[in-house]
PDB file of C-alpha atoms in Angstrom:
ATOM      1  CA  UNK A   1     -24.667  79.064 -92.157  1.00 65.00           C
ATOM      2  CA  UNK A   2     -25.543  77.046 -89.085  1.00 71.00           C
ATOM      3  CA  UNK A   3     -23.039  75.202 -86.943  1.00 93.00           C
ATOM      4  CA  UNK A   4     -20.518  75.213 -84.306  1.00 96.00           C
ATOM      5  CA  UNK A   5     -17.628  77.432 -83.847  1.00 96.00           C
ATOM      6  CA  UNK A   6     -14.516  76.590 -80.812  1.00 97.00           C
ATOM      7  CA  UNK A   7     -11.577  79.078 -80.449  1.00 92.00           C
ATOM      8  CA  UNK A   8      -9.360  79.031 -80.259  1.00 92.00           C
ATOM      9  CA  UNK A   9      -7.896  76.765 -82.780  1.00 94.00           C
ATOM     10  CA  UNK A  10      -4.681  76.275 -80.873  1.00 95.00           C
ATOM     11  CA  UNK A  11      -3.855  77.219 -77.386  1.00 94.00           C
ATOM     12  CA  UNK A  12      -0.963  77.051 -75.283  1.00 93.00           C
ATOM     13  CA  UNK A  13      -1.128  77.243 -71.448  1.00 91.00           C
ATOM     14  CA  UNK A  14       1.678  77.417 -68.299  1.00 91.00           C
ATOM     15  CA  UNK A  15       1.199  74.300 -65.724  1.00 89.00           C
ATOM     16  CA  UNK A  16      -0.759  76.147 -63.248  1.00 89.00           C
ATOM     17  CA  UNK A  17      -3.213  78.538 -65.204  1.00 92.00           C
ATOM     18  CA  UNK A  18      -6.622  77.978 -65.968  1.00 94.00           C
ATOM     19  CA  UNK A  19      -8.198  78.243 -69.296  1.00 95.00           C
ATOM     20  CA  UNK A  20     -11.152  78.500 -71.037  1.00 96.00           C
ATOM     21  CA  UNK A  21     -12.185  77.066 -74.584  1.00 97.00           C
ATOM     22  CA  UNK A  22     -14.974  78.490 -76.290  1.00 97.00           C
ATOM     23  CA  UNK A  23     -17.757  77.206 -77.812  1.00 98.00           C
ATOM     24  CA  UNK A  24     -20.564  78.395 -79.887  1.00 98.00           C
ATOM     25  CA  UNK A  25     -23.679  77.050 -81.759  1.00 97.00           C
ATOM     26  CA  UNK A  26     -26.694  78.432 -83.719  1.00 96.00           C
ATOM     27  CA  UNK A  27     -28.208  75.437 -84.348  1.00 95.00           C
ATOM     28  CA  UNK A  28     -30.725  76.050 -81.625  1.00 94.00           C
ATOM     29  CA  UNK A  29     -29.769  72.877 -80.313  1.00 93.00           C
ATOM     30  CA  UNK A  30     -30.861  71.813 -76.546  1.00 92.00           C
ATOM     31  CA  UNK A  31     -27.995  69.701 -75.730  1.00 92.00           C
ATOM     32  CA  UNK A  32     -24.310  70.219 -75.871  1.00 94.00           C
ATOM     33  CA  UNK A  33     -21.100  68.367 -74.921  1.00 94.00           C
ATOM     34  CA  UNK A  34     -17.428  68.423 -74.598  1.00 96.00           C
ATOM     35  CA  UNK A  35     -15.384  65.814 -75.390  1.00 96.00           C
ATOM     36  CA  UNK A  36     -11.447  65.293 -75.025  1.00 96.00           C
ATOM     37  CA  UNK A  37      -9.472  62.820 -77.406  1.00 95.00           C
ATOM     38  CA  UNK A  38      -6.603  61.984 -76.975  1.00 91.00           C
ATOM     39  CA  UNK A  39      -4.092  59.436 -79.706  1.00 83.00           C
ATOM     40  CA  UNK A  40      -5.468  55.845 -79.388  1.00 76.00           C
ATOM     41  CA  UNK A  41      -8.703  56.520 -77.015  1.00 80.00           C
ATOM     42  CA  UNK A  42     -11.797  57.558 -78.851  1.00 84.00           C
ATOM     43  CA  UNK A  43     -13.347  60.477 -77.553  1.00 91.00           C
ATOM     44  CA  UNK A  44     -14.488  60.738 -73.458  1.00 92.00           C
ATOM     45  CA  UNK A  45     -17.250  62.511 -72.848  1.00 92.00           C
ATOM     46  CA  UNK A  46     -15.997  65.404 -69.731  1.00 96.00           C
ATOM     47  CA  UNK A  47     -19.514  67.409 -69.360  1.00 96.00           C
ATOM     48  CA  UNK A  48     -22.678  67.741 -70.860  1.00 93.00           C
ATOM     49  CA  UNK A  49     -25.658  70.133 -70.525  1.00 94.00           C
ATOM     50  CA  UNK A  50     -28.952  69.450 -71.985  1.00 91.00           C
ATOM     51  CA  UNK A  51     -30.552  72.306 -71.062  1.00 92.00           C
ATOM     52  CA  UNK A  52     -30.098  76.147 -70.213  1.00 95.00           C
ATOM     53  CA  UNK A  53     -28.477  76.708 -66.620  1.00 96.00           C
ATOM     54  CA  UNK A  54     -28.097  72.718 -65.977  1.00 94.00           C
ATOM     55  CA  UNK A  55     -25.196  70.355 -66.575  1.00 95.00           C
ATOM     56  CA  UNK A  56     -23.945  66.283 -65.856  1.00 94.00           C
ATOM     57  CA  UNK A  57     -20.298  65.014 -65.388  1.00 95.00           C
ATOM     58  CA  UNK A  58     -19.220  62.908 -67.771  1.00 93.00           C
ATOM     59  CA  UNK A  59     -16.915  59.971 -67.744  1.00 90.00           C
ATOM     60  CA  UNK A  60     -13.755  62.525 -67.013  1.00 95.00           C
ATOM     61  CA  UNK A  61     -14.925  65.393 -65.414  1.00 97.00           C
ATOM     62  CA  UNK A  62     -12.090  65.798 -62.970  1.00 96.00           C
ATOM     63  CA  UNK A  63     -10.287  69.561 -63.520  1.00 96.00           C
ATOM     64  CA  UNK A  64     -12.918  70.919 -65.740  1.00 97.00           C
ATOM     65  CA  UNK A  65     -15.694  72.806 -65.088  1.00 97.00           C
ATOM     66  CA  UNK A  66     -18.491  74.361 -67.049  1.00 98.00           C
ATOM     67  CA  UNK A  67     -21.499  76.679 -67.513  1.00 97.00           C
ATOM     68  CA  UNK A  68     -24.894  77.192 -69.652  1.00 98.00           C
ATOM     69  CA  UNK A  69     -25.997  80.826 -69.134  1.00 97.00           C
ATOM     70  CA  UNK A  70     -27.456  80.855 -72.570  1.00 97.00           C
ATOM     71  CA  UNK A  71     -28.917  78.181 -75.202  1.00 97.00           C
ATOM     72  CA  UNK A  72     -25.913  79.111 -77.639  1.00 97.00           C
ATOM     73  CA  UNK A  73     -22.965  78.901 -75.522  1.00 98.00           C
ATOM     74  CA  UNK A  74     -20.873  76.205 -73.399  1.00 98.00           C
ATOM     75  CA  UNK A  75     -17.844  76.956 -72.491  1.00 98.00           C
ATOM     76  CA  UNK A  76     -15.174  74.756 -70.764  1.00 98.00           C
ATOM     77  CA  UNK A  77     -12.807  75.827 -68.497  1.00 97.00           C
ATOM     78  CA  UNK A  78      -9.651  73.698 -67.804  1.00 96.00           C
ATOM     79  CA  UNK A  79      -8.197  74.036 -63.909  1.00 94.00           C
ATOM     80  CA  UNK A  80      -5.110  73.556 -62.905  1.00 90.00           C
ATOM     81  CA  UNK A  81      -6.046  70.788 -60.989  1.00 89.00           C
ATOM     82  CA  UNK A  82      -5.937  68.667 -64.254  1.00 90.00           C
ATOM     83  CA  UNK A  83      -2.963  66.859 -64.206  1.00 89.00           C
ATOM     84  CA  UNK A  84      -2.866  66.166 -67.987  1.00 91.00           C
ATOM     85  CA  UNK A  85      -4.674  68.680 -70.113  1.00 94.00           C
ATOM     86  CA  UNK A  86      -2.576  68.353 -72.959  1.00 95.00           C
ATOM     87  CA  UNK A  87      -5.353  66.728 -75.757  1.00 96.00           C
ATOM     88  CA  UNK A  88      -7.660  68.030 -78.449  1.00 96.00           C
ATOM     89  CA  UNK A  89     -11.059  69.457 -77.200  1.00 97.00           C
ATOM     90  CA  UNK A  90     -14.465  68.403 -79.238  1.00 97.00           C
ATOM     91  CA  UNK A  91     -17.597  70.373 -78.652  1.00 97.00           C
ATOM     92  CA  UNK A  92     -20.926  69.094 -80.113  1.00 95.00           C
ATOM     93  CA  UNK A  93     -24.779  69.788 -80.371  1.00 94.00           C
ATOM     94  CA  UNK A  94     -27.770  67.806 -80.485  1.00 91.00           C
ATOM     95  CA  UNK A  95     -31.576  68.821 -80.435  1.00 87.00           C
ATOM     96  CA  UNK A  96     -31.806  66.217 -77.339  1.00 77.00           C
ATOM     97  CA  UNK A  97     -29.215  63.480 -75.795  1.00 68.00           C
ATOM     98  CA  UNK A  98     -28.980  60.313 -78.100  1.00 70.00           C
ATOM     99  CA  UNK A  99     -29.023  62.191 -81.353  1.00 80.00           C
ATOM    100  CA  UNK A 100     -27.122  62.813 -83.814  1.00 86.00           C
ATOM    101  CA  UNK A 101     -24.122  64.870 -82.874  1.00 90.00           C
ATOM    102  CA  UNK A 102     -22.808  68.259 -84.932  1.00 93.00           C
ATOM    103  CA  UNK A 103     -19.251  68.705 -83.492  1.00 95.00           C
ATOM    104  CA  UNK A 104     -16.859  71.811 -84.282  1.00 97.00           C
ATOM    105  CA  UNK A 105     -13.854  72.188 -85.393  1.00 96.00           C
ATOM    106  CA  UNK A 106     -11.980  71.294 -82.211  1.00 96.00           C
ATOM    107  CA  UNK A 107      -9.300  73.117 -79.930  1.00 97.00           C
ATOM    108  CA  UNK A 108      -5.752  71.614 -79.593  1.00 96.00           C
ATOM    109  CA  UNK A 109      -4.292  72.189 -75.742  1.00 96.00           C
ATOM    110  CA  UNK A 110      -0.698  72.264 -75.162  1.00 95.00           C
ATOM    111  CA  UNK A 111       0.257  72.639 -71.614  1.00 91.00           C
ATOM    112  CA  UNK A 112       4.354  73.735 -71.847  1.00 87.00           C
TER     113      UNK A 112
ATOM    114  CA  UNK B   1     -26.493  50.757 -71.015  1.00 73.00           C
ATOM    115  CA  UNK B   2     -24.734  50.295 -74.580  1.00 80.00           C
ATOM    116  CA  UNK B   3     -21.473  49.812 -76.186  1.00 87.00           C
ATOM    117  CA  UNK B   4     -19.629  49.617 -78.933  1.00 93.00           C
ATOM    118  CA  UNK B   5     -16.887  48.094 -80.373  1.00 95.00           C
ATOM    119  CA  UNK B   6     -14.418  48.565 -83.808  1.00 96.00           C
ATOM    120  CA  UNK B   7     -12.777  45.634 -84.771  1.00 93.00           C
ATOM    121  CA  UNK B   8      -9.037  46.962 -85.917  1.00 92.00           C
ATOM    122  CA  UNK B   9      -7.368  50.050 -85.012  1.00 93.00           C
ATOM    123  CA  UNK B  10      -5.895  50.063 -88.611  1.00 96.00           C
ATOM    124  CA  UNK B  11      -6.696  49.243 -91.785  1.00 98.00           C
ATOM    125  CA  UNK B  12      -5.308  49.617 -94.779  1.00 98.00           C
ATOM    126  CA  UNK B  13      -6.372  49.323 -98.487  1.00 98.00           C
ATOM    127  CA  UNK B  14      -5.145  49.881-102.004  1.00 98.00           C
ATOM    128  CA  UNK B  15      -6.761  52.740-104.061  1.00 97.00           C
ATOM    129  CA  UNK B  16     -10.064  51.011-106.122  1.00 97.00           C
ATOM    130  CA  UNK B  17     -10.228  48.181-103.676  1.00 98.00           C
ATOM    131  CA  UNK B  18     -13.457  47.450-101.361  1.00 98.00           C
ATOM    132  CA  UNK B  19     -13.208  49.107 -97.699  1.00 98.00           C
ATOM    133  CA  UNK B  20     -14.790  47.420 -94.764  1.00 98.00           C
ATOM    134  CA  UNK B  21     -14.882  48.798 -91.246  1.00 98.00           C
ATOM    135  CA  UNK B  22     -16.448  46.990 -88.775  1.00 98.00           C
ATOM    136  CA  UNK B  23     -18.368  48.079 -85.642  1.00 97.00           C
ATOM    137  CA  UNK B  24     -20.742  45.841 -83.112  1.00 97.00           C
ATOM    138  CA  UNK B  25     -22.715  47.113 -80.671  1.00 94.00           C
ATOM    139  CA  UNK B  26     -24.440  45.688 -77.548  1.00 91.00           C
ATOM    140  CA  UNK B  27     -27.609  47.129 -76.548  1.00 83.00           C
ATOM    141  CA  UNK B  28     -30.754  46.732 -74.049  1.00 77.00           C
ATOM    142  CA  UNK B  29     -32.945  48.282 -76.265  1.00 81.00           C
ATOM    143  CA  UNK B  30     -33.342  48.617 -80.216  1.00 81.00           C
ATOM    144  CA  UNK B  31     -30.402  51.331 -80.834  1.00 87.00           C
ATOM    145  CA  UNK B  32     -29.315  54.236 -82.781  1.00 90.00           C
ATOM    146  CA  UNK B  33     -26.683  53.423 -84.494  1.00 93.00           C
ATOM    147  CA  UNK B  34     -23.859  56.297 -86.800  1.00 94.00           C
ATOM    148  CA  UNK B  35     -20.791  56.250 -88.428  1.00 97.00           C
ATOM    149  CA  UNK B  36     -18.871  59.394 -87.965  1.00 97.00           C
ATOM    150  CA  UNK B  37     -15.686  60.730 -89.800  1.00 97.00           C
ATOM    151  CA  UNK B  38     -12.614  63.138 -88.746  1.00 96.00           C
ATOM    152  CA  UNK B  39      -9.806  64.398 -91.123  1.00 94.00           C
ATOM    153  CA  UNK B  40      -6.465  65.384 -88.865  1.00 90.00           C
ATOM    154  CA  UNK B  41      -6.783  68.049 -86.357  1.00 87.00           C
ATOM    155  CA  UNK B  42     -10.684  68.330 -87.505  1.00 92.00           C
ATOM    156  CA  UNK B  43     -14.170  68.014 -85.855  1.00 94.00           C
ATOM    157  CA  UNK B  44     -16.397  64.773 -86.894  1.00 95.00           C
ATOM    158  CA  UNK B  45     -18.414  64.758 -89.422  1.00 96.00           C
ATOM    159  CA  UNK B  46     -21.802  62.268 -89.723  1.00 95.00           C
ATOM    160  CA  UNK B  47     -21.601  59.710 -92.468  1.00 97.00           C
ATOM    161  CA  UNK B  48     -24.204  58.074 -92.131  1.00 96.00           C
ATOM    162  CA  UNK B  49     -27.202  57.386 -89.142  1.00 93.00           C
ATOM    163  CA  UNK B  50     -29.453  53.736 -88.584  1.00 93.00           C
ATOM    164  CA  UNK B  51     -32.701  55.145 -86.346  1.00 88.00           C
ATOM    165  CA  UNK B  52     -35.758  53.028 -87.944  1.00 85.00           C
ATOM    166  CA  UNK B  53     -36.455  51.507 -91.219  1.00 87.00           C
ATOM    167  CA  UNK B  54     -34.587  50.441 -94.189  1.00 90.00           C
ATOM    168  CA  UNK B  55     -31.691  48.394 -92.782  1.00 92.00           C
ATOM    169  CA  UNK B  56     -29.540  49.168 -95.376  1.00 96.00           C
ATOM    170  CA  UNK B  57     -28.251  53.074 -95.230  1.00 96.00           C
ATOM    171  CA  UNK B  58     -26.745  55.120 -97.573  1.00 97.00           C
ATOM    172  CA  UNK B  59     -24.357  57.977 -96.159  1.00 96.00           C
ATOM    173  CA  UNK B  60     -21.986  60.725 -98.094  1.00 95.00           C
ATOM    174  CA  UNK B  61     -18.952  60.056-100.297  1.00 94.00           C
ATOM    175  CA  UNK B  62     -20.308  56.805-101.399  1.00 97.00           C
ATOM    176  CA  UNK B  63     -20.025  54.754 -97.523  1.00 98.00           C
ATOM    177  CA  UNK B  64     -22.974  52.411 -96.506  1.00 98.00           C
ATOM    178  CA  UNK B  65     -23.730  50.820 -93.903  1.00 98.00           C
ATOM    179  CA  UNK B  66     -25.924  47.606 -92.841  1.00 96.00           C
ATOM    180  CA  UNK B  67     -27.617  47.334 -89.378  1.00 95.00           C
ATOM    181  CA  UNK B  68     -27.919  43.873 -88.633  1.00 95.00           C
ATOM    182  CA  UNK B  69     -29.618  42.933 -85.455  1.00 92.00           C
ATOM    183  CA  UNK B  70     -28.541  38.718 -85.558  1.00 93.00           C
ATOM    184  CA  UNK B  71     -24.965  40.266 -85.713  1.00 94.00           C
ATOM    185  CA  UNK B  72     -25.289  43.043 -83.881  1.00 94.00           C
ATOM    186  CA  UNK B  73     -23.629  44.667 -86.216  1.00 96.00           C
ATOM    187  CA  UNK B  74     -23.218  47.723 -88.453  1.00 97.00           C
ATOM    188  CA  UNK B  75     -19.937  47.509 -90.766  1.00 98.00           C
ATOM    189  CA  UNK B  76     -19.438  50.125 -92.915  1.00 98.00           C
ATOM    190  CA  UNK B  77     -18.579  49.657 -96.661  1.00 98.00           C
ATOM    191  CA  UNK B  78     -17.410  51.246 -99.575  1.00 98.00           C
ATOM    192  CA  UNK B  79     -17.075  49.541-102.926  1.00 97.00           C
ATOM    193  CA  UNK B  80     -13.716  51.411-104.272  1.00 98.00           C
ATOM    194  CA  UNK B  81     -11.733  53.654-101.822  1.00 98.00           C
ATOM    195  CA  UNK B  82     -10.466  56.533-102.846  1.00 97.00           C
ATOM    196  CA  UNK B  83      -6.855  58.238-101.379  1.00 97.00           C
ATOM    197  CA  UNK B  84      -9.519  60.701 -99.913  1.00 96.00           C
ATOM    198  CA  UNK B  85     -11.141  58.579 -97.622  1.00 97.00           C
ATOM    199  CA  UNK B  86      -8.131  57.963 -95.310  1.00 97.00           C
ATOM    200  CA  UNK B  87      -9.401  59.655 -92.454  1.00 97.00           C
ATOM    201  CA  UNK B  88     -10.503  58.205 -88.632  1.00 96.00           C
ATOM    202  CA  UNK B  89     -13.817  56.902 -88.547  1.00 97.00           C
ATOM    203  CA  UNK B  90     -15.660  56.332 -85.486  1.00 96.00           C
ATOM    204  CA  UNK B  91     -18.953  54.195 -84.737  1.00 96.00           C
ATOM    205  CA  UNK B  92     -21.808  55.517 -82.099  1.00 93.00           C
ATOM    206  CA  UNK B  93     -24.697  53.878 -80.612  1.00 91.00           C
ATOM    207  CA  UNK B  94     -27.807  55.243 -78.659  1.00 86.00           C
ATOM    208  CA  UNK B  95     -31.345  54.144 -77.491  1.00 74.00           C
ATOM    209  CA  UNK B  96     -33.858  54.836 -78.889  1.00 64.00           C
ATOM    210  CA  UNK B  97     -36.578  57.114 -76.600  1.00 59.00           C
ATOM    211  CA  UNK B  98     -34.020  59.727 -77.280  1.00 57.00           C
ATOM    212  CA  UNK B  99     -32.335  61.704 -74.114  1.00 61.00           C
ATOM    213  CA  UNK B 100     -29.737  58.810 -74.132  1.00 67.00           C
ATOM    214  CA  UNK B 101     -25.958  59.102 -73.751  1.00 77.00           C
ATOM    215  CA  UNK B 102     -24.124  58.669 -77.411  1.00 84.00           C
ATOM    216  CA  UNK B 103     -21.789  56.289 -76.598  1.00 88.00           C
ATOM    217  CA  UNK B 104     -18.513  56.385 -79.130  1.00 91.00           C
ATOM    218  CA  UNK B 105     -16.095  53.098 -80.689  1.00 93.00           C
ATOM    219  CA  UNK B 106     -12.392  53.749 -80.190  1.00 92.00           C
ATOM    220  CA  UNK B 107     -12.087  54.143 -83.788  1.00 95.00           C
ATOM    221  CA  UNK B 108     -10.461  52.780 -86.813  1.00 96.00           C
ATOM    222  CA  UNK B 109      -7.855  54.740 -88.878  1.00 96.00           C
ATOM    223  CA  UNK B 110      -7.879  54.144 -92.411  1.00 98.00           C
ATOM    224  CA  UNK B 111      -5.070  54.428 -94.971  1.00 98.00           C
ATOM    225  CA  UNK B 112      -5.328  54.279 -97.996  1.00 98.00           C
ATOM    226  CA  UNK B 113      -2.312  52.931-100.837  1.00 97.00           C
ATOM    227  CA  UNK B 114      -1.250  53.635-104.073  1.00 92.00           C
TER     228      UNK B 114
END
């Protein structure tokens, strides 16, 4: 079954640490973004890659970061130097940018 | 550059009655245009997508949707709603060419009475 996988689910995090959210697809996609939503706001776009070792800021990109070592993978690392992390984390796929999206299951943040 | 916009944060219908969610879009360039659902603490899911053609599109769990360039518009209907349709749904436009930024509504919860 194709499609995107994020874990985990739920995560919990100290003010301070870093953390990384996972995200998978075997869609053989090209292009893949993270989103964060938060109550009220639509989703913001924080990075996008649309291609293998390459990647753009989005609209929010301050204290996250990200990599594309391989075609399948995107992972998202939130810093410490984001000053309100707590929100629910959407990763998608799309052959190319302007596409239509496949999105995961999503990964709720809670910063204690 | 394109945006989008969903008229009402809420809506609200009885069970059987007509469901209308509206979305307009500004755009250069002819656009993509989708209508995208999410269930609580869920991913989206695509309803339905406008690229070319037929103006009027047909999407899962009985929603449609009509792109009409006058109006700018792409409202999405459903002729009886169902208690399992309350849900968030979210409109997206793109340009066409493709390697364009999907650009996302705020989107419109809807809930759904006895």
């Amino acid at each position: 079954d194709g499609g995107i996988t994020q874990s985990p689910k739920y995560l919990f995090r100290k003010e301070g640490q870093n953390v990384t959210l996972s995200c998978e697809q075997n869609l053989n996609h090209d292009a893949m973004y993270w989103y964060r939503q938060d109550p009220g706001q639509g989703l913001r776009l924080i990075y996008y890659s649309q291609i293998v070792n390459d990647f753009q800021k989005g609209d929010i990109a301050e204290g996250y970061s990200v990599s594309r070592e391989k075609k399948e993978s995107f992972p998202l690392t939130v810093t410490s130097a984001q000053k309100n992390p707590t929100a629910f984390y959407l990763c998608a796929s799309s052959q190319q940018r302007g596409d239509e999206q496949f999105f995961g299951p999503g990964t709720r943040l809670t910063v204690l | 550059a394109q945006s989008v916009t969903q008229l009402g944060s809420h809506v609200s219908v009885s069970e059987g009655a007509l469901v209308l969610l509206r979305c307009n879009y500004s755009s250069s360039v002819p656009p993509y245009l989708f209508w995208y659902v999410q269930y609580p603490n869920q991913g989206l899911q695509l309803l339905l997508k406008y690229t070319t053609g037929a103006t009027l599109v047909k999407g899962i769990n009985g929603f449609e949707a009509e792109f009409k360039k006058s109006e700018t518009s792409f409202h999405l209907t459903k002729p009886s709603a169902h208690m399992s349709d309350a849900a968030e749904y979210f409109c997206a436009v793109s340009l066409t060419g493709g390697g364009n930024k999907l650009t996302f509504g705020t989107g419109t919860q809807l809930k759904v009475e006895l």
